[in-house]
PDB file of C-alpha atoms and ligand atoms in Angstrom:
ATOM      1  CA  MET A  30      -5.865-171.767 141.491  1.00 98.00           C
ATOM      2  CA  ARG A  31      -3.412-169.901 144.139  1.00 98.00           C
ATOM      3  CA  VAL A  32      -4.865-167.545 146.229  1.00 98.00           C
ATOM      4  CA  ALA A  33      -3.352-164.388 148.050  1.00 98.00           C
ATOM      5  CA  VAL A  34      -5.205-163.316 151.112  1.00 98.00           C
ATOM      6  CA  LEU A  35      -4.194-159.233 152.349  1.00 98.00           C
ATOM      7  CA  ILE A  36      -5.353-158.350 155.354  1.00 98.00           C
ATOM      8  CA  SER A  37      -4.359-155.618 157.702  1.00 98.00           C
ATOM      9  CA  SER A  38      -5.952-156.497 161.189  1.00 97.00           C
ATOM     10  CA  ARG A  39      -8.547-159.254 162.737  1.00 97.00           C
ATOM     11  CA  GLY A  40      -8.368-161.357 159.904  1.00 98.00           C
ATOM     12  CA  SER A  41     -11.960-163.179 160.050  1.00 98.00           C
ATOM     13  CA  ASN A  42     -12.603-163.140 156.475  1.00 98.00           C
ATOM     14  CA  MET A  43      -9.120-164.444 155.627  1.00 98.00           C
ATOM     15  CA  GLN A  44     -10.073-167.240 158.376  1.00 98.00           C
ATOM     16  CA  ALA A  45     -13.334-168.320 156.561  1.00 98.00           C
ATOM     17  CA  LEU A  46     -11.558-168.336 153.395  1.00 98.00           C
ATOM     18  CA  VAL A  47      -8.824-170.477 154.465  1.00 98.00           C
ATOM     19  CA  ASN A  48     -11.646-172.871 155.850  1.00 98.00           C
ATOM     20  CA  ALA A  49     -13.124-172.997 153.070  1.00 98.00           C
ATOM     21  CA  CYS A  50      -9.958-173.886 151.001  1.00 98.00           C
ATOM     22  CA  LYS A  51      -9.803-176.860 153.409  1.00 97.00           C
ATOM     23  CA  THR A  52     -12.993-178.497 152.674  1.00 97.00           C
ATOM     24  CA  GLU A  53     -12.280-181.558 150.336  1.00 97.00           C
ATOM     25  CA  GLY A  54     -12.385-180.482 146.423  1.00 96.00           C
ATOM     26  CA  PHE A  55     -12.318-176.967 147.012  1.00 97.00           C
ATOM     27  CA  PRO A  56     -11.076-175.824 143.802  1.00 97.00           C
ATOM     28  CA  ALA A  57      -8.676-172.817 145.365  1.00 98.00           C
ATOM     29  CA  GLU A  58      -5.586-173.136 148.002  1.00 98.00           C
ATOM     30  CA  ILE A  59      -4.557-170.216 150.342  1.00 98.00           C
ATOM     31  CA  ALA A  60      -0.981-169.975 149.194  1.00 98.00           C
ATOM     32  CA  CYS A  61      -0.216-167.074 151.246  1.00 98.00           C
ATOM     33  CA  VAL A  62      -1.314-164.381 153.895  1.00 98.00           C
ATOM     34  CA  LEU A  63       0.144-161.016 153.151  1.00 98.00           C
ATOM     35  CA  SER A  64      -0.453-157.942 155.848  1.00 98.00           C
ATOM     36  CA  ASN A  65       0.749-154.654 155.332  1.00 98.00           C
ATOM     37  CA  ASN A  66       0.784-154.603 159.268  1.00 98.00           C
ATOM     38  CA  PRO A  67       3.272-156.761 161.215  1.00 98.00           C
ATOM     39  CA  ASP A  68       0.961-156.604 163.862  1.00 98.00           C
ATOM     40  CA  ALA A  69      -2.346-158.130 162.449  1.00 98.00           C
ATOM     41  CA  ALA A  70      -3.828-160.564 164.524  1.00 97.00           C
ATOM     42  CA  GLY A  71      -4.999-162.900 161.551  1.00 98.00           C
ATOM     43  CA  LEU A  72      -1.163-163.695 160.944  1.00 98.00           C
ATOM     44  CA  ASP A  73      -1.257-165.884 164.131  1.00 98.00           C
ATOM     45  CA  PHE A  74      -4.333-167.803 162.496  1.00 98.00           C
ATOM     46  CA  ALA A  75      -2.072-168.326 159.256  1.00 98.00           C
ATOM     47  CA  LYS A  76       0.705-169.576 161.053  1.00 98.00           C
ATOM     48  CA  ALA A  77      -1.287-171.936 163.209  1.00 98.00           C
ATOM     49  CA  ASN A  78      -2.453-173.276 160.007  1.00 97.00           C
ATOM     50  CA  ASN A  79       0.651-173.402 157.827  1.00 97.00           C
ATOM     51  CA  ILE A  80      -0.089-170.863 155.659  1.00 98.00           C
ATOM     52  CA  PRO A  81       2.703-169.030 154.714  1.00 98.00           C
ATOM     53  CA  THR A  82       3.014-165.317 156.055  1.00 98.00           C
ATOM     54  CA  LYS A  83       4.325-162.396 154.605  1.00 98.00           C
ATOM     55  CA  VAL A  84       4.487-158.672 156.079  1.00 98.00           C
ATOM     56  CA  ILE A  85       5.496-155.507 153.788  1.00 98.00           C
ATOM     57  CA  ASP A  86       5.089-152.941 155.866  1.00 97.00           C
ATOM     58  CA  HIS A  87       3.784-149.920 153.918  1.00 96.00           C
ATOM     59  CA  ARG A  88       5.519-147.507 156.639  1.00 96.00           C
ATOM     60  CA  GLU A  89       8.818-148.695 155.214  1.00 97.00           C
ATOM     61  CA  PHE A  90       7.856-146.978 151.976  1.00 96.00           C
ATOM     62  CA  GLU A  91       7.794-143.133 151.087  1.00 95.00           C
ATOM     63  CA  GLU A  92       5.518-143.849 148.277  1.00 94.00           C
ATOM     64  CA  ARG A  93       2.374-145.601 147.540  1.00 92.00           C
ATOM     65  CA  GLU A  94       3.688-147.065 144.277  1.00 94.00           C
ATOM     66  CA  GLU A  95       6.755-148.305 145.780  1.00 96.00           C
ATOM     67  CA  PHE A  96       4.978-150.168 148.256  1.00 97.00           C
ATOM     68  CA  ASP A  97       2.803-151.314 145.477  1.00 97.00           C
ATOM     69  CA  ALA A  98       5.208-152.248 143.470  1.00 97.00           C
ATOM     70  CA  ALA A  99       7.095-154.633 146.332  1.00 97.00           C
ATOM     71  CA  LEU A 100       3.613-156.067 146.950  1.00 98.00           C
ATOM     72  CA  SER A 101       2.879-156.846 142.957  1.00 98.00           C
ATOM     73  CA  ASP A 102       6.364-158.393 142.547  1.00 97.00           C
ATOM     74  CA  TYR A 103       6.048-160.513 145.724  1.00 98.00           C
ATOM     75  CA  LEU A 104       2.433-162.010 144.416  1.00 98.00           C
ATOM     76  CA  ALA A 105       4.313-162.643 141.234  1.00 98.00           C
ATOM     77  CA  SER A 106       7.213-164.329 142.464  1.00 98.00           C
ATOM     78  CA  GLU A 107       4.486-166.559 144.561  1.00 97.00           C
ATOM     79  CA  LYS A 108       2.722-167.497 141.171  1.00 98.00           C
ATOM     80  CA  ILE A 109      -0.494-166.030 142.468  1.00 98.00           C
ATOM     81  CA  ASP A 110      -3.708-166.075 140.290  1.00 98.00           C
ATOM     82  CA  LEU A 111      -5.983-164.508 142.354  1.00 98.00           C
ATOM     83  CA  ILE A 112      -5.910-161.718 145.215  1.00 98.00           C
ATOM     84  CA  CYS A 113      -8.333-161.723 147.779  1.00 98.00           C
ATOM     85  CA  LEU A 114      -8.622-158.063 150.156  1.00 98.00           C
ATOM     86  CA  ALA A 115      -9.865-159.306 153.178  1.00 98.00           C
ATOM     87  CA  GLY A 116      -9.949-156.175 155.390  1.00 97.00           C
ATOM     88  CA  PHE A 117      -7.079-154.860 153.660  1.00 97.00           C
ATOM     89  CA  MET A 118      -7.041-151.167 154.329  1.00 93.00           C
ATOM     90  CA  ARG A 119      -4.888-149.555 152.016  1.00 94.00           C
ATOM     91  CA  LEU A 120      -5.825-148.135 148.946  1.00 93.00           C
ATOM     92  CA  LEU A 121      -4.005-149.746 146.107  1.00 96.00           C
ATOM     93  CA  SER A 122      -2.538-147.809 142.773  1.00 96.00           C
ATOM     94  CA  ALA A 123      -4.597-147.771 139.463  1.00 96.00           C
ATOM     95  CA  GLU A 124      -1.097-149.546 138.260  1.00 96.00           C
ATOM     96  CA  PHE A 125      -1.835-152.016 140.430  1.00 97.00           C
ATOM     97  CA  VAL A 126      -5.294-152.893 140.092  1.00 97.00           C
ATOM     98  CA  ASN A 127      -4.791-152.611 136.466  1.00 96.00           C
ATOM     99  CA  ARG A 128      -1.988-155.097 136.438  1.00 97.00           C
ATOM    100  CA  TRP A 129      -4.121-157.426 138.303  1.00 98.00           C
ATOM    101  CA  ARG A 130      -7.030-156.828 136.780  1.00 97.00           C
ATOM    102  CA  ASP A 131      -9.926-158.953 136.664  1.00 97.00           C
ATOM    103  CA  ARG A 132      -7.654-161.484 139.201  1.00 98.00           C
ATOM    104  CA  ILE A 133      -8.538-159.109 142.419  1.00 98.00           C
ATOM    105  CA  ILE A 134     -11.648-159.121 144.561  1.00 98.00           C
ATOM    106  CA  ASN A 135     -12.658-157.419 147.668  1.00 98.00           C
ATOM    107  CA  ILE A 136     -15.232-157.830 150.038  1.00 98.00           C
ATOM    108  CA  HIS A 137     -17.078-154.395 151.438  1.00 98.00           C
ATOM    109  CA  PRO A 138     -19.393-154.167 154.343  1.00 98.00           C
ATOM    110  CA  SER A 139     -22.302-152.877 152.596  1.00 98.00           C
ATOM    111  CA  LEU A 140     -24.734-153.231 149.492  1.00 98.00           C
ATOM    112  CA  LEU A 141     -22.600-151.498 146.647  1.00 98.00           C
ATOM    113  CA  PRO A 142     -22.751-149.438 145.148  1.00 98.00           C
ATOM    114  CA  ALA A 143     -24.073-147.936 148.341  1.00 98.00           C
ATOM    115  CA  PHE A 144     -22.246-147.104 151.389  1.00 98.00           C
ATOM    116  CA  LYS A 145     -18.567-146.969 149.879  1.00 98.00           C
ATOM    117  CA  GLY A 146     -15.688-145.700 152.088  1.00 96.00           C
ATOM    118  CA  LEU A 147     -15.311-146.039 155.628  1.00 96.00           C
ATOM    119  CA  HIS A 148     -17.979-145.703 158.859  1.00 97.00           C
ATOM    120  CA  VAL A 149     -20.454-147.907 156.703  1.00 98.00           C
ATOM    121  CA  HIS A 150     -22.429-149.131 159.243  1.00 98.00           C
ATOM    122  CA  GLU A 151     -23.043-145.783 161.234  1.00 98.00           C
ATOM    123  CA  ARG A 152     -23.634-144.222 157.810  1.00 98.00           C
ATOM    124  CA  ALA A 153     -26.094-147.180 157.012  1.00 98.00           C
ATOM    125  CA  ILE A 154     -28.095-146.925 160.235  1.00 98.00           C
ATOM    126  CA  GLU A 155     -28.610-142.837 160.204  1.00 98.00           C
ATOM    127  CA  SER A 156     -29.330-142.939 156.577  1.00 98.00           C
ATOM    128  CA  GLY A 157     -32.854-144.671 158.002  1.00 98.00           C
ATOM    129  CA  THR A 158     -32.382-147.565 155.253  1.00 98.00           C
ATOM    130  CA  LYS A 159     -33.992-150.752 156.158  1.00 98.00           C
ATOM    131  CA  PHE A 160     -31.775-153.325 154.434  1.00 98.00           C
ATOM    132  CA  THR A 161     -27.714-153.013 154.146  1.00 98.00           C
ATOM    133  CA  GLY A 162     -25.519-156.262 153.651  1.00 98.00           C
ATOM    134  CA  CYS A 163     -22.201-156.853 151.894  1.00 98.00           C
ATOM    135  CA  THR A 164     -20.644-157.270 148.550  1.00 98.00           C
ATOM    136  CA  VAL A 165     -17.933-159.596 146.770  1.00 98.00           C
ATOM    137  CA  HIS A 166     -16.519-157.426 143.605  1.00 98.00           C
ATOM    138  CA  PHE A 167     -13.858-157.296 141.618  1.00 98.00           C
ATOM    139  CA  VAL A 168     -11.588-154.180 142.093  1.00 98.00           C
ATOM    140  CA  ARG A 169     -11.078-151.384 139.713  1.00 97.00           C
ATOM    141  CA  PRO A 170      -9.202-148.354 140.463  1.00 96.00           C
ATOM    142  CA  GLU A 171     -11.828-146.277 142.270  1.00 96.00           C
ATOM    143  CA  MET A 172     -12.655-147.101 145.788  1.00 94.00           C
ATOM    144  CA  ASP A 173     -15.205-149.950 146.458  1.00 96.00           C
ATOM    145  CA  ASP A 174     -16.054-150.159 142.984  1.00 96.00           C
ATOM    146  CA  GLY A 175     -15.944-152.776 140.389  1.00 98.00           C
ATOM    147  CA  PRO A 176     -18.367-155.668 138.914  1.00 98.00           C
ATOM    148  CA  ILE A 177     -20.223-157.426 141.602  1.00 98.00           C
ATOM    149  CA  ILE A 178     -20.164-161.165 142.163  1.00 98.00           C
ATOM    150  CA  ALA A 179     -21.943-162.160 145.283  1.00 97.00           C
ATOM    151  CA  GLN A 180     -23.886-160.080 148.179  1.00 98.00           C
ATOM    152  CA  ALA A 181     -26.139-160.648 150.858  1.00 98.00           C
ATOM    153  CA  VAL A 182     -28.908-158.620 152.414  1.00 98.00           C
ATOM    154  CA  VAL A 183     -29.294-158.045 156.127  1.00 98.00           C
ATOM    155  CA  PRO A 184     -32.244-156.122 157.563  1.00 98.00           C
ATOM    156  CA  ILE A 185     -31.660-153.109 159.863  1.00 98.00           C
ATOM    157  CA  LEU A 186     -33.136-153.768 163.216  1.00 98.00           C
ATOM    158  CA  GLN A 187     -34.212-150.781 165.121  1.00 97.00           C
ATOM    159  CA  ASP A 188     -32.413-151.318 167.909  1.00 97.00           C
ATOM    160  CA  ASP A 189     -29.133-151.926 166.059  1.00 98.00           C
ATOM    161  CA  THR A 190     -25.547-150.100 167.197  1.00 98.00           C
ATOM    162  CA  PRO A 191     -22.959-150.060 164.396  1.00 98.00           C
ATOM    163  CA  GLU A 192     -21.311-152.992 166.457  1.00 98.00           C
ATOM    164  CA  ILE A 193     -24.345-155.092 166.358  1.00 98.00           C
ATOM    165  CA  LEU A 194     -25.349-154.664 162.692  1.00 98.00           C
ATOM    166  CA  ALA A 195     -21.529-155.340 161.698  1.00 98.00           C
ATOM    167  CA  GLN A 196     -21.612-158.317 163.899  1.00 98.00           C
ATOM    168  CA  ARG A 197     -24.380-159.922 161.817  1.00 98.00           C
ATOM    169  CA  ILE A 198     -22.896-158.579 158.599  1.00 98.00           C
ATOM    170  CA  LEU A 199     -20.008-160.179 159.437  1.00 98.00           C
ATOM    171  CA  VAL A 200     -21.521-163.431 159.339  1.00 98.00           C
ATOM    172  CA  GLU A 201     -22.946-163.289 155.703  1.00 98.00           C
ATOM    173  CA  GLU A 202     -19.580-162.164 154.888  1.00 98.00           C
ATOM    174  CA  HIS A 203     -17.915-165.154 155.771  1.00 98.00           C
ATOM    175  CA  ARG A 204     -20.636-167.013 153.817  1.00 97.00           C
ATOM    176  CA  ILE A 205     -20.336-165.232 150.534  1.00 98.00           C
ATOM    177  CA  TYR A 206     -16.594-164.607 150.196  1.00 98.00           C
ATOM    178  CA  PRO A 207     -15.798-168.464 149.948  1.00 98.00           C
ATOM    179  CA  LEU A 208     -18.527-168.677 147.271  1.00 97.00           C
ATOM    180  CA  ALA A 209     -17.338-165.836 145.362  1.00 98.00           C
ATOM    181  CA  LEU A 210     -13.449-167.445 145.596  1.00 98.00           C
ATOM    182  CA  LYS A 211     -15.230-171.089 144.412  1.00 97.00           C
ATOM    183  CA  LEU A 212     -17.291-169.745 141.687  1.00 97.00           C
ATOM    184  CA  ILE A 213     -14.428-167.922 140.088  1.00 98.00           C
ATOM    185  CA  ALA A 214     -12.116-170.758 140.858  1.00 98.00           C
ATOM    186  CA  GLN A 215     -14.587-172.907 138.511  1.00 97.00           C
ATOM    187  CA  LYS A 216     -14.404-170.764 136.060  1.00 97.00           C
ATOM    188  CA  LYS A 217     -17.984-169.682 136.461  1.00 97.00           C
ATOM    189  CA  VAL A 218     -17.521-165.673 137.004  1.00 97.00           C
ATOM    190  CA  LYS A 219     -16.895-163.961 133.528  1.00 96.00           C
ATOM    191  CA  VAL A 220     -16.564-159.956 133.158  1.00 97.00           C
ATOM    192  CA  HIS A 221     -18.277-158.387 130.902  1.00 96.00           C
ATOM    193  CA  GLY A 222     -17.779-154.286 131.058  1.00 95.00           C
ATOM    194  CA  SER A 223     -19.138-153.726 134.379  1.00 96.00           C
ATOM    195  CA  ILE A 224     -21.239-156.599 135.014  1.00 97.00           C
ATOM    196  CA  ALA A 225     -20.054-160.071 136.210  1.00 97.00           C
ATOM    197  CA  LYS A 226     -21.789-162.659 135.005  1.00 96.00           C
ATOM    198  CA  ILE A 227     -22.171-165.907 136.829  1.00 95.00           C
ATOM    199  CA  SER A 228     -22.458-169.155 134.710  1.00 91.00           C
ATOM    200  CA  GLU A 229     -25.224-172.075 136.329  1.00 69.00           C
ATOM    201  CA  ALA A 230     -26.266-169.467 138.744  1.00 60.00           C
ATOM    202  CA  THR A 231     -29.131-170.967 140.226  1.00 52.00           C
ATOM    203  CA  GLU A 232     -27.337-174.517 140.622  1.00 48.00           C
ATOM    204  CA  GLY A 233     -28.563-175.415 144.061  1.00 44.00           C
ATOM    205  CA  SER A 234     -29.795-172.166 144.792  1.00 44.00           C
ATOM    206  CA  GLY A 235     -30.600-168.568 144.064  1.00 43.00           C
ATOM    207  CA  SER A 236     -27.227-168.119 144.241  1.00 49.00           C
ATOM    208  CA  LEU A 237     -25.739-164.967 144.627  1.00 60.00           C
ATOM    209  CA  THR A 238     -28.185-163.675 147.336  1.00 55.00           C
ATOM    210  CA  ASN A 239     -29.799-164.544 150.367  1.00 56.00           C
ATOM    211  CA  PRO A 240     -31.249-167.029 151.037  1.00 51.00           C
ATOM    212  CA  ALA A 241     -28.455-169.291 152.449  1.00 47.00           C
ATOM    213  CA  VAL A 242     -26.881-171.057 150.126  1.00 47.00           C
ATOM    214  CA  ASP A 243     -25.232-174.127 150.229  1.00 45.00           C
ATOM    215  CA  THR A 244     -21.319-173.220 149.498  1.00 44.00           C
TER     216      THR A 244
HETATM  217  C1  GAR B  10     -14.964-156.443 157.101  1.00 53.91           C
HETATM  218  O1  GAR B  10     -15.910-156.385 157.668  1.00 53.91           O
HETATM  219  C2  GAR B  10     -14.523-156.076 155.771  1.00 53.91           C
HETATM  220  O2  GAR B  10     -15.837-156.366 154.888  1.00 53.91           O
HETATM  221  C3  GAR B  10     -14.025-154.440 155.640  1.00 53.91           C
HETATM  222  O3  GAR B  10     -13.526-154.782 156.924  1.00 53.91           O
HETATM  223  C4  GAR B  10     -13.693-155.982 157.873  1.00 53.91           C
HETATM  224  C5  GAR B  10     -12.734-156.611 158.266  1.00 53.91           C
HETATM  225  O4  GAR B  10     -12.414-157.714 159.160  1.00 53.91           O
HETATM  226  N1  GAR B  10     -13.653-154.360 154.830  1.00 53.91           N
HETATM  227  C6  GAR B  10     -13.659-152.735 154.243  1.00 53.91           C
HETATM  228  O5  GAR B  10     -14.389-152.247 155.045  1.00 53.91           O
HETATM  229  C7  GAR B  10     -13.159-152.680 152.754  1.00 53.91           C
HETATM  230  N2  GAR B  10     -13.759-151.446 152.346  1.00 53.91           N
HETATM  231  P1  GAR B  10     -11.726-159.096 158.830  1.00 53.91           P
HETATM  232  O6  GAR B  10     -10.068-158.529 159.405  1.00 53.91           O
HETATM  233  O7  GAR B  10     -12.084-159.794 160.466  1.00 53.91           O
HETATM  234  O8  GAR B  10     -12.162-159.797 157.913  1.00 53.91           O
END
């Protein structure tokens, strides 16, 4: 399975995916890392790991649809099977999302459908909820919406700041994103309406939530 990872800045989830794909027998390869931001720090990591990189700067396009069309055409020309959004901070048009339906996934730092959008960790702490976490899901035209593939739960501690909480959630993000990719590449994930069903979900674990599983 040829995978494109789309980033906008740091790219730590992209690094987790790259490292997972390097492990023996992993059923996917990162065919390219693409960024809308030429200064994205993650591009350096990709280059250092001999992964082809591509920058398509959204500021060079007047309309969102034109940017999305350029993105889509590039991904198609690279024969990409699956797109992984990894901190890609651009909203994608419905046309783009529908063209890649069930072939585009995203990671979000909350337990969706709670806390969609931005400033997620601040909002989770302020809400008083005791647990939050992260979610990998198929992408649908609405923001942070779509069938959920994997989630991990992270407790919110009394003294948490958004930064400290984000750091603990990130550890879980780096665990479940490669797990979700592996399940898809193994063709174990089927979408039924709004639900992603995982075959053999209990194999070796309780697979898709905490506690930690062997990916
Ligand atoms: C991650 O925490 C990811 O979940 C979040 O941005 C961060 C990117 O970090 N994504 C979203 O909020 C998308 N709605 P990274 O560049 O180090 O992977």
